[in-house]
């Protein structure tokens, strides 16, 4: 690998279900490559449908959102997926990585992957929501969050695309302390609803990060997608006209999803590439 090249493995958790997420992720990679002048070579691994998983030769891993339940399923891909996740954590805890001799491995976990890994690590309770969370919503900083470089450039609160039937709640404080995990964001405040607010963003480690929302969501692309007649009809039928109109308005707002998309994953890629190249140049 030359000093200006990185390899990315995308763990496709969509289970062959059509979606907008992969297009958004590939667009972000392409845009970062053009702006940073770093060559980004990527491979896609269809985890759930083909039981395909990468090895540890990549520099960066992005594990996608996906449909369906993040609860224990016993499906054949599940144990190998968690074994792989554990191997990335273990690699980064190695003495040579800590000493700066070996390159760290960076990973971003999106929505479904975030829920799976949070359940696997025992960070909290993953459960089905009373109703689907679908739309554009604010997420709020926790007391312990401090300064988070991946959110640099975003207001407080900032707005995200949320689309999920499940949630991570009831954090296990002892487990979180033992793992050195930091909970960064909670879902919107609902003062008239007697339900715990879901955990929306976690720093699992220096190199591993995750969000229960969709930081890859492309405001302009999603707007085009929602304005197709069949998609408009489906959203209005499931969530009502007011929800549809609200989403369209907020997707077009330059201070909401367009801003979030331009900050979080690009900051992640920038931080990862800087750390990896720094280690490479020292050796």
PDB file of C-alpha atoms in Angstrom:
ATOM      1  CA  UNK A   1       0.000   0.000   0.000  1.00  0.00           C
ATOM      2  CA  UNK A   2       1.448   3.387  -0.890  1.00  0.00           C
ATOM      3  CA  UNK A   3       1.398   6.205   1.656  1.00  0.00           C
ATOM      4  CA  UNK A   4      -1.574   7.860  -0.038  1.00  0.00           C
ATOM      5  CA  UNK A   5      -3.900   4.885  -0.188  1.00  0.00           C
ATOM      6  CA  UNK A   6      -6.337   3.274   2.241  1.00  0.00           C
ATOM      7  CA  UNK A   7      -8.456   0.123   2.053  1.00  0.00           C
ATOM      8  CA  UNK A   8     -12.051   0.143   3.311  1.00  0.00           C
ATOM      9  CA  UNK A   9     -14.262  -2.877   3.971  1.00  0.00           C
ATOM     10  CA  UNK A  10     -18.006  -2.188   3.907  1.00  0.00           C
ATOM     11  CA  UNK A  11     -19.984  -4.763   5.879  1.00  0.00           C
ATOM     12  CA  UNK A  12     -23.322  -4.851   4.040  1.00  0.00           C
ATOM     13  CA  UNK A  13     -26.031  -5.698   6.604  1.00  0.00           C
ATOM     14  CA  UNK A  14     -28.984  -5.004   4.271  1.00  0.00           C
ATOM     15  CA  UNK A  15     -29.727  -8.715   3.650  1.00  0.00           C
ATOM     16  CA  UNK A  16     -30.343  -8.032  -0.074  1.00  0.00           C
ATOM     17  CA  UNK A  17     -33.160  -5.559   0.726  1.00  0.00           C
ATOM     18  CA  UNK A  18     -33.207  -2.518  -1.585  1.00  0.00           C
ATOM     19  CA  UNK A  19     -32.165   0.656   0.238  1.00  0.00           C
ATOM     20  CA  UNK A  20     -30.571   4.074  -0.135  1.00  0.00           C
ATOM     21  CA  UNK A  21     -27.846   3.530   2.480  1.00  0.00           C
ATOM     22  CA  UNK A  22     -25.178   1.922   0.300  1.00  0.00           C
ATOM     23  CA  UNK A  23     -25.478   4.647  -2.340  1.00  0.00           C
ATOM     24  CA  UNK A  24     -25.011   7.275   0.381  1.00  0.00           C
ATOM     25  CA  UNK A  25     -21.959   5.526   1.875  1.00  0.00           C
ATOM     26  CA  UNK A  26     -20.267   5.106  -1.514  1.00  0.00           C
ATOM     27  CA  UNK A  27     -20.970   8.771  -2.356  1.00  0.00           C
ATOM     28  CA  UNK A  28     -19.331   9.879   0.905  1.00  0.00           C
ATOM     29  CA  UNK A  29     -16.271   7.727   0.184  1.00  0.00           C
ATOM     30  CA  UNK A  30     -16.019   9.110  -3.349  1.00  0.00           C
ATOM     31  CA  UNK A  31     -16.388  12.727  -2.150  1.00  0.00           C
ATOM     32  CA  UNK A  32     -13.789  12.265   0.586  1.00  0.00           C
ATOM     33  CA  UNK A  33     -11.381  10.690  -1.896  1.00  0.00           C
ATOM     34  CA  UNK A  34     -11.722  13.682  -4.246  1.00  0.00           C
ATOM     35  CA  UNK A  35     -11.331  16.277  -1.485  1.00  0.00           C
ATOM     36  CA  UNK A  36      -8.507  14.588   0.441  1.00  0.00           C
ATOM     37  CA  UNK A  37      -6.531  13.277  -2.567  1.00  0.00           C
ATOM     38  CA  UNK A  38      -6.291   9.931  -0.752  1.00  0.00           C
ATOM     39  CA  UNK A  39      -6.945   6.814  -2.805  1.00  0.00           C
ATOM     40  CA  UNK A  40      -9.727   4.833  -1.112  1.00  0.00           C
ATOM     41  CA  UNK A  41     -10.112   1.264  -2.333  1.00  0.00           C
ATOM     42  CA  UNK A  42     -13.205  -0.463  -1.008  1.00  0.00           C
ATOM     43  CA  UNK A  43     -14.727  -3.936  -1.010  1.00  0.00           C
ATOM     44  CA  UNK A  44     -18.306  -4.798  -0.019  1.00  0.00           C
ATOM     45  CA  UNK A  45     -19.039  -7.899   2.083  1.00  0.00           C
ATOM     46  CA  UNK A  46     -22.640  -9.151   2.068  1.00  0.00           C
ATOM     47  CA  UNK A  47     -22.696 -10.373   5.677  1.00  0.00           C
ATOM     48  CA  UNK A  48     -26.254 -11.545   6.255  1.00  0.00           C
ATOM     49  CA  UNK A  49     -27.189 -12.904   2.818  1.00  0.00           C
ATOM     50  CA  UNK A  50     -23.845 -14.489   1.886  1.00  0.00           C
ATOM     51  CA  UNK A  51     -22.063 -14.866   5.247  1.00  0.00           C
ATOM     52  CA  UNK A  52     -19.169 -12.876   3.787  1.00  0.00           C
ATOM     53  CA  UNK A  53     -16.790 -11.128   6.202  1.00  0.00           C
ATOM     54  CA  UNK A  54     -13.510  -9.260   5.701  1.00  0.00           C
ATOM     55  CA  UNK A  55     -10.187 -10.081   7.334  1.00  0.00           C
ATOM     56  CA  UNK A  56      -8.037  -7.671   9.330  1.00  0.00           C
ATOM     57  CA  UNK A  57      -6.010  -6.456   6.343  1.00  0.00           C
ATOM     58  CA  UNK A  58      -8.228  -3.376   5.834  1.00  0.00           C
ATOM     59  CA  UNK A  59      -7.604   0.030   7.381  1.00  0.00           C
ATOM     60  CA  UNK A  60     -11.223   1.153   7.864  1.00  0.00           C
ATOM     61  CA  UNK A  61     -14.488  -0.747   8.342  1.00  0.00           C
ATOM     62  CA  UNK A  62     -18.028   0.603   7.910  1.00  0.00           C
ATOM     63  CA  UNK A  63     -20.828  -1.696   9.067  1.00  0.00           C
ATOM     64  CA  UNK A  64     -24.156  -0.564   7.636  1.00  0.00           C
ATOM     65  CA  UNK A  65     -27.714  -0.217   8.795  1.00  0.00           C
ATOM     66  CA  UNK A  66     -30.189  -2.866   7.788  1.00  0.00           C
ATOM     67  CA  UNK A  67     -33.742  -4.086   8.049  1.00  0.00           C
ATOM     68  CA  UNK A  68     -35.112  -6.538  10.561  1.00  0.00           C
ATOM     69  CA  UNK A  69     -34.480  -7.319  14.192  1.00  0.00           C
ATOM     70  CA  UNK A  70     -31.129  -6.782  15.949  1.00  0.00           C
ATOM     71  CA  UNK A  71     -32.192  -9.217  18.687  1.00  0.00           C
ATOM     72  CA  UNK A  72     -30.536 -12.603  18.955  1.00  0.00           C
ATOM     73  CA  UNK A  73     -31.596 -14.677  15.958  1.00  0.00           C
ATOM     74  CA  UNK A  74     -29.334 -17.714  15.851  1.00  0.00           C
ATOM     75  CA  UNK A  75     -28.846 -17.089  12.124  1.00  0.00           C
ATOM     76  CA  UNK A  76     -25.613 -18.489  10.722  1.00  0.00           C
ATOM     77  CA  UNK A  77     -23.975 -15.104  10.044  1.00  0.00           C
ATOM     78  CA  UNK A  78     -24.403 -13.807  13.591  1.00  0.00           C
ATOM     79  CA  UNK A  79     -21.628 -15.625  15.516  1.00  0.00           C
ATOM     80  CA  UNK A  80     -18.959 -15.033  12.810  1.00  0.00           C
ATOM     81  CA  UNK A  81     -19.954 -11.347  12.660  1.00  0.00           C
ATOM     82  CA  UNK A  82     -19.443 -10.899  16.391  1.00  0.00           C
ATOM     83  CA  UNK A  83     -16.175 -12.864  16.259  1.00  0.00           C
ATOM     84  CA  UNK A  84     -14.979 -10.407  13.615  1.00  0.00           C
ATOM     85  CA  UNK A  85     -16.123  -7.381  15.667  1.00  0.00           C
ATOM     86  CA  UNK A  86     -14.291  -8.760  18.727  1.00  0.00           C
ATOM     87  CA  UNK A  87     -11.151  -9.267  16.614  1.00  0.00           C
ATOM     88  CA  UNK A  88     -11.091  -5.562  15.648  1.00  0.00           C
ATOM     89  CA  UNK A  89     -11.400  -4.490  19.295  1.00  0.00           C
ATOM     90  CA  UNK A  90      -8.700  -7.002  20.286  1.00  0.00           C
ATOM     91  CA  UNK A  91      -6.360  -5.856  17.513  1.00  0.00           C
ATOM     92  CA  UNK A  92      -6.626  -2.210  18.645  1.00  0.00           C
ATOM     93  CA  UNK A  93      -5.880  -3.241  22.252  1.00  0.00           C
ATOM     94  CA  UNK A  94      -2.618  -4.879  21.115  1.00  0.00           C
ATOM     95  CA  UNK A  95       0.638  -3.514  22.526  1.00  0.00           C
ATOM     96  CA  UNK A  96       2.020  -2.652  19.085  1.00  0.00           C
ATOM     97  CA  UNK A  97      -1.022  -0.521  18.177  1.00  0.00           C
ATOM     98  CA  UNK A  98      -0.951   1.244  21.552  1.00  0.00           C
ATOM     99  CA  UNK A  99       2.804   1.890  21.119  1.00  0.00           C
ATOM    100  CA  UNK A 100       2.202   3.319  17.638  1.00  0.00           C
ATOM    101  CA  UNK A 101       4.164   0.583  15.855  1.00  0.00           C
ATOM    102  CA  UNK A 102       1.154  -0.997  14.117  1.00  0.00           C
ATOM    103  CA  UNK A 103      -1.627   0.922  12.339  1.00  0.00           C
ATOM    104  CA  UNK A 104      -4.964   1.107  14.199  1.00  0.00           C
ATOM    105  CA  UNK A 105      -8.152  -0.235  12.604  1.00  0.00           C
ATOM    106  CA  UNK A 106     -11.033   2.253  12.515  1.00  0.00           C
ATOM    107  CA  UNK A 107     -14.676   1.195  12.444  1.00  0.00           C
ATOM    108  CA  UNK A 108     -18.031   2.978  12.129  1.00  0.00           C
ATOM    109  CA  UNK A 109     -21.241   1.138  13.137  1.00  0.00           C
ATOM    110  CA  UNK A 110     -24.524   2.438  11.679  1.00  0.00           C
ATOM    111  CA  UNK A 111     -28.018   1.843  13.137  1.00  0.00           C
ATOM    112  CA  UNK A 112     -28.599  -1.940  12.856  1.00  0.00           C
ATOM    113  CA  UNK A 113     -24.874  -2.645  13.353  1.00  0.00           C
ATOM    114  CA  UNK A 114     -24.805  -0.200  16.290  1.00  0.00           C
ATOM    115  CA  UNK A 115     -27.699  -2.070  17.924  1.00  0.00           C
ATOM    116  CA  UNK A 116     -26.131  -5.493  17.297  1.00  0.00           C
ATOM    117  CA  UNK A 117     -22.736  -4.551  18.734  1.00  0.00           C
ATOM    118  CA  UNK A 118     -24.258  -2.699  21.706  1.00  0.00           C
ATOM    119  CA  UNK A 119     -26.271  -5.833  22.526  1.00  0.00           C
ATOM    120  CA  UNK A 120     -23.239  -8.082  22.031  1.00  0.00           C
ATOM    121  CA  UNK A 121     -21.110  -5.972  24.387  1.00  0.00           C
ATOM    122  CA  UNK A 122     -23.874  -5.670  27.008  1.00  0.00           C
ATOM    123  CA  UNK A 123     -23.883  -1.874  26.885  1.00  0.00           C
ATOM    124  CA  UNK A 124     -27.637  -1.649  27.448  1.00  0.00           C
ATOM    125  CA  UNK A 125     -30.972  -3.199  26.533  1.00  0.00           C
ATOM    126  CA  UNK A 126     -31.962  -3.471  22.877  1.00  0.00           C
ATOM    127  CA  UNK A 127     -35.735  -3.731  22.575  1.00  0.00           C
ATOM    128  CA  UNK A 128     -38.587  -3.165  20.143  1.00  0.00           C
ATOM    129  CA  UNK A 129     -40.070   0.328  20.173  1.00  0.00           C
ATOM    130  CA  UNK A 130     -43.769   0.875  20.761  1.00  0.00           C
ATOM    131  CA  UNK A 131     -43.891   2.497  17.334  1.00  0.00           C
ATOM    132  CA  UNK A 132     -41.438   3.089  14.496  1.00  0.00           C
ATOM    133  CA  UNK A 133     -39.193   6.136  14.786  1.00  0.00           C
ATOM    134  CA  UNK A 134     -39.183   7.613  11.298  1.00  0.00           C
ATOM    135  CA  UNK A 135     -38.255  11.121  10.295  1.00  0.00           C
ATOM    136  CA  UNK A 136     -35.809  13.943  10.948  1.00  0.00           C
ATOM    137  CA  UNK A 137     -35.209  14.562  14.664  1.00  0.00           C
ATOM    138  CA  UNK A 138     -32.797  16.391  16.969  1.00  0.00           C
ATOM    139  CA  UNK A 139     -30.265  14.450  19.084  1.00  0.00           C
ATOM    140  CA  UNK A 140     -28.967  15.908  22.339  1.00  0.00           C
ATOM    141  CA  UNK A 141     -25.559  15.869  24.027  1.00  0.00           C
ATOM    142  CA  UNK A 142     -25.163  13.836  27.215  1.00  0.00           C
ATOM    143  CA  UNK A 143     -23.481  15.232  30.323  1.00  0.00           C
ATOM    144  CA  UNK A 144     -20.491  12.904  29.863  1.00  0.00           C
ATOM    145  CA  UNK A 145     -20.043  13.577  26.144  1.00  0.00           C
ATOM    146  CA  UNK A 146     -17.476  16.373  26.365  1.00  0.00           C
ATOM    147  CA  UNK A 147     -15.957  17.465  23.071  1.00  0.00           C
ATOM    148  CA  UNK A 148     -16.485  14.937  20.271  1.00  0.00           C
ATOM    149  CA  UNK A 149     -14.280  15.573  17.200  1.00  0.00           C
ATOM    150  CA  UNK A 150     -16.581  13.631  14.855  1.00  0.00           C
ATOM    151  CA  UNK A 151     -19.325  16.184  15.659  1.00  0.00           C
ATOM    152  CA  UNK A 152     -17.110  19.261  15.169  1.00  0.00           C
ATOM    153  CA  UNK A 153     -19.055  21.753  13.057  1.00  0.00           C
ATOM    154  CA  UNK A 154     -22.510  20.632  14.223  1.00  0.00           C
ATOM    155  CA  UNK A 155     -24.843  22.712  16.425  1.00  0.00           C
ATOM    156  CA  UNK A 156     -26.369  21.549  19.707  1.00  0.00           C
ATOM    157  CA  UNK A 157     -28.698  19.819  19.180  1.00  0.00           C
ATOM    158  CA  UNK A 158     -28.132  18.643  15.613  1.00  0.00           C
ATOM    159  CA  UNK A 159     -30.604  16.888  13.313  1.00  0.00           C
ATOM    160  CA  UNK A 160     -30.469  13.310  12.043  1.00  0.00           C
ATOM    161  CA  UNK A 161     -32.403  10.877   9.887  1.00  0.00           C
ATOM    162  CA  UNK A 162     -33.917   8.213  12.118  1.00  0.00           C
ATOM    163  CA  UNK A 163     -35.571   5.056  10.820  1.00  0.00           C
ATOM    164  CA  UNK A 164     -35.864   2.188  13.290  1.00  0.00           C
ATOM    165  CA  UNK A 165     -38.219  -0.202  15.021  1.00  0.00           C
ATOM    166  CA  UNK A 166     -35.728  -1.014  17.801  1.00  0.00           C
ATOM    167  CA  UNK A 167     -33.807   1.008  20.349  1.00  0.00           C
ATOM    168  CA  UNK A 168     -30.876   0.889  22.762  1.00  0.00           C
ATOM    169  CA  UNK A 169     -31.996   1.985  26.255  1.00  0.00           C
ATOM    170  CA  UNK A 170     -31.184   1.320  29.939  1.00  0.00           C
ATOM    171  CA  UNK A 171     -27.398   1.686  29.828  1.00  0.00           C
ATOM    172  CA  UNK A 172     -25.416  -0.807  31.949  1.00  0.00           C
ATOM    173  CA  UNK A 173     -23.240   1.685  33.829  1.00  0.00           C
ATOM    174  CA  UNK A 174     -20.795  -0.879  35.220  1.00  0.00           C
ATOM    175  CA  UNK A 175     -20.249  -2.488  31.819  1.00  0.00           C
ATOM    176  CA  UNK A 176     -19.848   0.932  30.172  1.00  0.00           C
ATOM    177  CA  UNK A 177     -17.221   1.922  32.761  1.00  0.00           C
ATOM    178  CA  UNK A 178     -15.347  -1.389  32.416  1.00  0.00           C
ATOM    179  CA  UNK A 179     -15.232  -1.053  28.616  1.00  0.00           C
ATOM    180  CA  UNK A 180     -14.300   2.643  28.648  1.00  0.00           C
ATOM    181  CA  UNK A 181     -17.335   3.460  26.477  1.00  0.00           C
ATOM    182  CA  UNK A 182     -18.789   6.986  26.275  1.00  0.00           C
ATOM    183  CA  UNK A 183     -22.465   7.635  25.520  1.00  0.00           C
ATOM    184  CA  UNK A 184     -22.570  10.850  23.464  1.00  0.00           C
ATOM    185  CA  UNK A 185     -26.122  11.572  22.302  1.00  0.00           C
ATOM    186  CA  UNK A 186     -29.710  10.792  23.311  1.00  0.00           C
ATOM    187  CA  UNK A 187     -32.841  11.003  21.206  1.00  0.00           C
ATOM    188  CA  UNK A 188     -35.171  14.001  21.256  1.00  0.00           C
ATOM    189  CA  UNK A 189     -36.664  15.053  24.565  1.00  0.00           C
ATOM    190  CA  UNK A 190     -40.264  13.951  25.024  1.00  0.00           C
ATOM    191  CA  UNK A 191     -41.434  15.595  28.268  1.00  0.00           C
ATOM    192  CA  UNK A 192     -45.011  14.317  27.923  1.00  0.00           C
ATOM    193  CA  UNK A 193     -44.015  10.717  27.162  1.00  0.00           C
ATOM    194  CA  UNK A 194     -43.082   8.481  30.081  1.00  0.00           C
ATOM    195  CA  UNK A 195     -40.496   6.463  28.133  1.00  0.00           C
ATOM    196  CA  UNK A 196     -36.732   6.326  28.432  1.00  0.00           C
ATOM    197  CA  UNK A 197     -34.823   8.194  25.704  1.00  0.00           C
ATOM    198  CA  UNK A 198     -32.816   5.953  23.384  1.00  0.00           C
ATOM    199  CA  UNK A 199     -29.021   6.162  23.168  1.00  0.00           C
ATOM    200  CA  UNK A 200     -28.174   7.611  19.754  1.00  0.00           C
ATOM    201  CA  UNK A 201     -24.350   7.787  19.566  1.00  0.00           C
ATOM    202  CA  UNK A 202     -21.501   5.981  21.318  1.00  0.00           C
ATOM    203  CA  UNK A 203     -17.725   6.187  21.259  1.00  0.00           C
ATOM    204  CA  UNK A 204     -16.871   2.529  21.842  1.00  0.00           C
ATOM    205  CA  UNK A 205     -13.127   3.193  21.788  1.00  0.00           C
ATOM    206  CA  UNK A 206     -10.605   5.597  20.307  1.00  0.00           C
ATOM    207  CA  UNK A 207     -11.028   3.884  16.926  1.00  0.00           C
ATOM    208  CA  UNK A 208     -14.585   2.477  17.039  1.00  0.00           C
ATOM    209  CA  UNK A 209     -17.669   4.678  16.845  1.00  0.00           C
ATOM    210  CA  UNK A 210     -21.367   4.146  16.260  1.00  0.00           C
ATOM    211  CA  UNK A 211     -24.701   5.908  15.821  1.00  0.00           C
ATOM    212  CA  UNK A 212     -28.263   4.626  16.065  1.00  0.00           C
ATOM    213  CA  UNK A 213     -29.210   7.219  13.447  1.00  0.00           C
ATOM    214  CA  UNK A 214     -28.078   7.426   9.803  1.00  0.00           C
ATOM    215  CA  UNK A 215     -25.097   9.803   9.398  1.00  0.00           C
ATOM    216  CA  UNK A 216     -24.725   8.680   5.793  1.00  0.00           C
ATOM    217  CA  UNK A 217     -28.191   9.974   4.848  1.00  0.00           C
ATOM    218  CA  UNK A 218     -27.890  12.265   1.842  1.00  0.00           C
ATOM    219  CA  UNK A 219     -30.465  15.074   2.167  1.00  0.00           C
ATOM    220  CA  UNK A 220     -30.710  15.818  -1.558  1.00  0.00           C
ATOM    221  CA  UNK A 221     -30.803  12.167  -2.597  1.00  0.00           C
ATOM    222  CA  UNK A 222     -33.353  11.255   0.069  1.00  0.00           C
ATOM    223  CA  UNK A 223     -35.497  14.204  -1.016  1.00  0.00           C
ATOM    224  CA  UNK A 224     -35.509  12.932  -4.615  1.00  0.00           C
ATOM    225  CA  UNK A 225     -36.262   9.423  -3.333  1.00  0.00           C
ATOM    226  CA  UNK A 226     -39.207  10.568  -1.158  1.00  0.00           C
ATOM    227  CA  UNK A 227     -40.683  12.668  -3.952  1.00  0.00           C
ATOM    228  CA  UNK A 228     -41.136   9.618  -6.191  1.00  0.00           C
ATOM    229  CA  UNK A 229     -44.861   8.959  -6.318  1.00  0.00           C
ATOM    230  CA  UNK A 230     -44.677   5.388  -4.972  1.00  0.00           C
ATOM    231  CA  UNK A 231     -42.383   6.398  -2.071  1.00  0.00           C
ATOM    232  CA  UNK A 232     -44.549   9.415  -1.237  1.00  0.00           C
ATOM    233  CA  UNK A 233     -47.624   7.199  -1.187  1.00  0.00           C
ATOM    234  CA  UNK A 234     -45.908   4.608   1.040  1.00  0.00           C
ATOM    235  CA  UNK A 235     -44.725   7.194   3.603  1.00  0.00           C
ATOM    236  CA  UNK A 236     -48.082   8.980   3.713  1.00  0.00           C
ATOM    237  CA  UNK A 237     -49.890   5.654   4.127  1.00  0.00           C
ATOM    238  CA  UNK A 238     -47.576   4.515   6.971  1.00  0.00           C
ATOM    239  CA  UNK A 239     -46.847   7.789   8.754  1.00  0.00           C
ATOM    240  CA  UNK A 240     -49.367  10.408   7.559  1.00  0.00           C
ATOM    241  CA  UNK A 241     -49.185  13.489   5.343  1.00  0.00           C
ATOM    242  CA  UNK A 242     -47.947  15.800   8.123  1.00  0.00           C
ATOM    243  CA  UNK A 243     -44.918  13.531   8.743  1.00  0.00           C
ATOM    244  CA  UNK A 244     -44.185  13.364   5.020  1.00  0.00           C
ATOM    245  CA  UNK A 245     -44.340  17.166   4.611  1.00  0.00           C
ATOM    246  CA  UNK A 246     -42.161  17.677   7.691  1.00  0.00           C
ATOM    247  CA  UNK A 247     -39.509  15.280   6.351  1.00  0.00           C
ATOM    248  CA  UNK A 248     -39.439  16.936   2.927  1.00  0.00           C
ATOM    249  CA  UNK A 249     -39.051  20.369   4.522  1.00  0.00           C
ATOM    250  CA  UNK A 250     -36.261  19.296   6.869  1.00  0.00           C
ATOM    251  CA  UNK A 251     -34.344  17.315   4.243  1.00  0.00           C
ATOM    252  CA  UNK A 252     -34.164  20.503   2.167  1.00  0.00           C
ATOM    253  CA  UNK A 253     -32.925  22.614   5.113  1.00  0.00           C
ATOM    254  CA  UNK A 254     -29.151  23.281   4.706  1.00  0.00           C
ATOM    255  CA  UNK A 255     -28.736  23.467   8.515  1.00  0.00           C
ATOM    256  CA  UNK A 256     -30.150  20.016   9.179  1.00  0.00           C
ATOM    257  CA  UNK A 257     -29.472  16.755   7.297  1.00  0.00           C
ATOM    258  CA  UNK A 258     -27.308  18.346   4.605  1.00  0.00           C
ATOM    259  CA  UNK A 259     -25.044  19.625   7.403  1.00  0.00           C
ATOM    260  CA  UNK A 260     -24.984  16.369   9.411  1.00  0.00           C
ATOM    261  CA  UNK A 261     -24.099  14.349   6.302  1.00  0.00           C
ATOM    262  CA  UNK A 262     -21.220  16.734   5.509  1.00  0.00           C
ATOM    263  CA  UNK A 263     -19.678  16.424   8.977  1.00  0.00           C
ATOM    264  CA  UNK A 264     -19.822  13.062  10.785  1.00  0.00           C
ATOM    265  CA  UNK A 265     -18.566  10.414   8.338  1.00  0.00           C
ATOM    266  CA  UNK A 266     -16.129  12.838   6.629  1.00  0.00           C
ATOM    267  CA  UNK A 267     -14.696  13.684  10.103  1.00  0.00           C
ATOM    268  CA  UNK A 268     -14.436   9.953  10.837  1.00  0.00           C
ATOM    269  CA  UNK A 269     -12.592   9.288   7.552  1.00  0.00           C
ATOM    270  CA  UNK A 270     -10.306  12.271   8.119  1.00  0.00           C
ATOM    271  CA  UNK A 271      -9.428  11.211  11.682  1.00  0.00           C
ATOM    272  CA  UNK A 272      -8.879   7.587  10.629  1.00  0.00           C
ATOM    273  CA  UNK A 273      -6.657   8.455   7.666  1.00  0.00           C
ATOM    274  CA  UNK A 274      -4.577  10.920   9.738  1.00  0.00           C
ATOM    275  CA  UNK A 275      -3.983   8.350  12.499  1.00  0.00           C
ATOM    276  CA  UNK A 276      -3.168   5.547  10.054  1.00  0.00           C
ATOM    277  CA  UNK A 277      -0.763   7.652   7.967  1.00  0.00           C
ATOM    278  CA  UNK A 278       0.917   8.984  11.127  1.00  0.00           C
ATOM    279  CA  UNK A 279       1.706   5.431  12.226  1.00  0.00           C
ATOM    280  CA  UNK A 280       2.868   4.495   8.717  1.00  0.00           C
ATOM    281  CA  UNK A 281       5.250   7.474   8.517  1.00  0.00           C
ATOM    282  CA  UNK A 282       6.790   6.631  11.890  1.00  0.00           C
ATOM    283  CA  UNK A 283       7.774   3.132  10.777  1.00  0.00           C
TER     284      UNK A 283
END
